[in-house]
Amino acid sequence: MTSRIDGPLKVTGQAKYGADNLFPDTLHGYIVLSTVANGEITAMDVTAAKSAPGVVGVYTPFDVLKLDKAVSSVFGETWVPLQTKEVAYYGQPIGVVVAETYEQARDAAMTVEVTYDEKPAVTSFTDGLATAEEPPEIRGGAPNEMSVLADGVESIEDALAASPVVVDNTYFTATQHHTPMEPHSAVARWDAAGLTIYSGNQAAHLQAEELSTALGVDRSQVRCINPFVGGAFGGKARTSAAGFLAAAAARALDRPVKVVMSREQVFTATAGRAATAQRIALGADKDGKLIALRHDSVSSTGMDRSFVEPTSHGTSREWYATKNLHISQKMVPLNIPPVTYMRAPGEAPGSFALESAMDELAIALNMDPIELRLRNNSTAPPGKDLLWSSKHLDECYQIGAMRFGWANRSPHGHEDGDWLVGMGTATAMFPGLRFPATVRATFKADDTAEVGTGGADPGTGLLTVLALVGAESLDIAPDRVTPVLGDSALPPGGLSGGSTATASAGSATMVAAVELIDQLVKLATSAGAPFEGLEVTYEGGRVLADGRSMTFGELLRATGRTELTATGSSAPGEELTKHSFSSFGAQFVEVKVHKLTREARVTRMLGVFDAGRIINEKTARSQLSGGMIWGVSAALHEGIEIEPSGRFANADLAGYLVPVNADIPDIGVHFVQYPDTLHSDLGAKGVGEIGVVGVAAAVANAIHNATGIRVRHIPIRIEDLLDS
Ligand code: MOS
């Protein structure tokens, strides 16, 4: 158990986040946002702003900082600000004012007068459900609609009609936002070598790709630096408006420019999570075996239609063994800010619907909800031949039930003084993915080593994991390994997204270490070297032969070198044709609902996870408990209120509720550890996202157990729990 090695730097304020990079002469940019949700800007009067104290530049669609299409190898095209007069949502970046100080820029920005040719805004998700559209593309290129039907079954309707027990309901999840602690920001500086930009993100090399294409400069002239990132969760996967505007303004003005979004701006000037409506129909036999599973999902999206929250595809396609499966995915484009990846995209809202429905089915069958899930345990995703590489979900449930005291649960909860007490459970899954990654490993003459890659640690613990995997692979103590992340000058290290970073960078680290040791051995035995012509072995950081040994540092010094470097790459490959990969988990929640006030409080939580090998239990536990807190937050707190005008009514942390310490009890996290070496040599699958999956359903199921009230939407509020 290793503590986060960047922890002391962070808690003592020494860690330099993007906006902490101050250079002499730095200018400050303040973004101007639209105040209508649909229409065209017909004029922007910037006269007052331009003559305001300290102002050196005002840029708008009329006086534009030219940016081309921004494209990255992973995310395709990304929106760039100010290139159009069209407004598609309230709070869209439409200008930037640059001044000597932040206050001057902000004050001047307030004086910009915008005239719009305003059109009616389409902002109601529920009104749009009836006319939902086919999405252009779903994650992984999956079809919008797909069926797997047993032999002789004509349609999913027939399969449902033939099922002795059916539950069929629609569930709703709210629009959410990542609200990372560090607002989106950037400090950009140009010199003869090109652009250097300091901006928190999830992958330095992808930002470099996006910025170089947008700015029309060679990729080698853009360097993105982000050693510390104050939370991302999918919301910093792409370059933000702050990044594009800081870079372009710094070039135009030939001075460093810093742009920091205010907390309120982050809500609309960056993308959030879609609202969803999901109809789930489950048909089962009397023993609880699923006969049919139908999941029709609709997600909100921005007018750019750039992302669809893949709820059906993320959940029902893979979770339970069923003979007949039908999923579909549609979207409702609205005049709202764009939506994007947010921690467990698809699975987080999808699992609320599916796992609530499974609870409803258990009740209809008069069966324990764990028993129902065990009876439908899948050995492969329905309709696929590829078996799970490793799956121990049943053990997660068994251990979890024992540790949580599930046997004490009564079908109708129990009372504790003025409180109604209930327990709920839900399955968690998140696909086991990884990306191509390259890692650079270096032996140094002072007997330390460095392991570096361009990936990011947005609070996940990747930096610590990199040191541990590096130490293990180089067979030296972790405190002799310096991990380095967050610099596009390093080899591209995958991205911190999709719960992939450990498996991606870790696998590449193993390859790099083998290569580095190989080179060290060659150096040791080369002509004139201390072990010339001998058969040497490497162990514990030493080269050995003939009863003699030298550390790698000694060897480097003896051969007149300061360091020795190797790179290693690893990418998913053949294994994808042989198995299906996923992390699994069982979530347990106890709630108390006050009899009179109807306040719901989560009082106990336990998650038991099967995520392959756990490299560092301390940081993994922190990832999972963080995810579980997100789940409580989704269940009871979070939701953007969109006014008919398209304005977000609660775009701040006073009105957009996230849990505080008092909302969250002690959280139990337990691992069943089965290293999945079919997935990668490292044996680790992801832990970044699965923690949130299923929790909102477990909370809703516990509330039902306590009160008898089934709430089919989140967040669940007091008014939903008034005695019926
Ligand atoms: Mo994420 S939603 O894993 O960037």
mmCIF file of C-alpha atoms and ligand atoms in Angstrom, residues 202 233-235 237 341-345 496-499 689, ligand 1:
data_model
loop_
_atom_site.group_PDB
_atom_site.id
_atom_site.type_symbol
_atom_site.label_atom_id
_atom_site.label_comp_id
_atom_site.label_asym_id
_atom_site.label_seq_id
_atom_site.Cartn_x
_atom_site.Cartn_y
_atom_site.Cartn_z
ATOM 1 C CA GLN A 202 -6.396 13.846 -19.767
ATOM 2 C CA PHE A 233 -13.695 12.673 -15.328
ATOM 3 C CA GLY A 234 -14.062 12.952 -19.094
ATOM 4 C CA GLY A 235 -14.605 16.716 -19.034
ATOM 5 C CA ALA A 237 -10.517 14.835 -22.527
ATOM 6 C CA TYR A 341 -17.867 11.534 -21.804
ATOM 7 C CA MET A 342 -18.430 11.648 -18.075
ATOM 8 C CA ARG A 343 -17.231 8.984 -15.666
ATOM 9 C CA ALA A 344 -18.732 5.699 -16.859
ATOM 10 C CA PRO A 345 -20.442 7.211 -19.904
ATOM 11 C CA SER A 496 -6.558 8.914 -18.571
ATOM 12 C CA GLY A 497 -10.022 7.984 -19.735
ATOM 13 C CA GLY A 498 -12.078 4.859 -20.171
ATOM 14 C CA SER A 499 -10.463 3.329 -17.068
ATOM 15 C CA GLU A 689 -15.197 4.231 -13.539
HETATM 16 MO MO1 MOS B 1 -13.573 9.211 -18.857
HETATM 17 S S1 MOS B 1 -15.511 9.496 -18.905
HETATM 18 O O1 MOS B 1 -13.030 7.796 -18.434
HETATM 19 O O2 MOS B 1 -12.653 10.311 -19.582
#
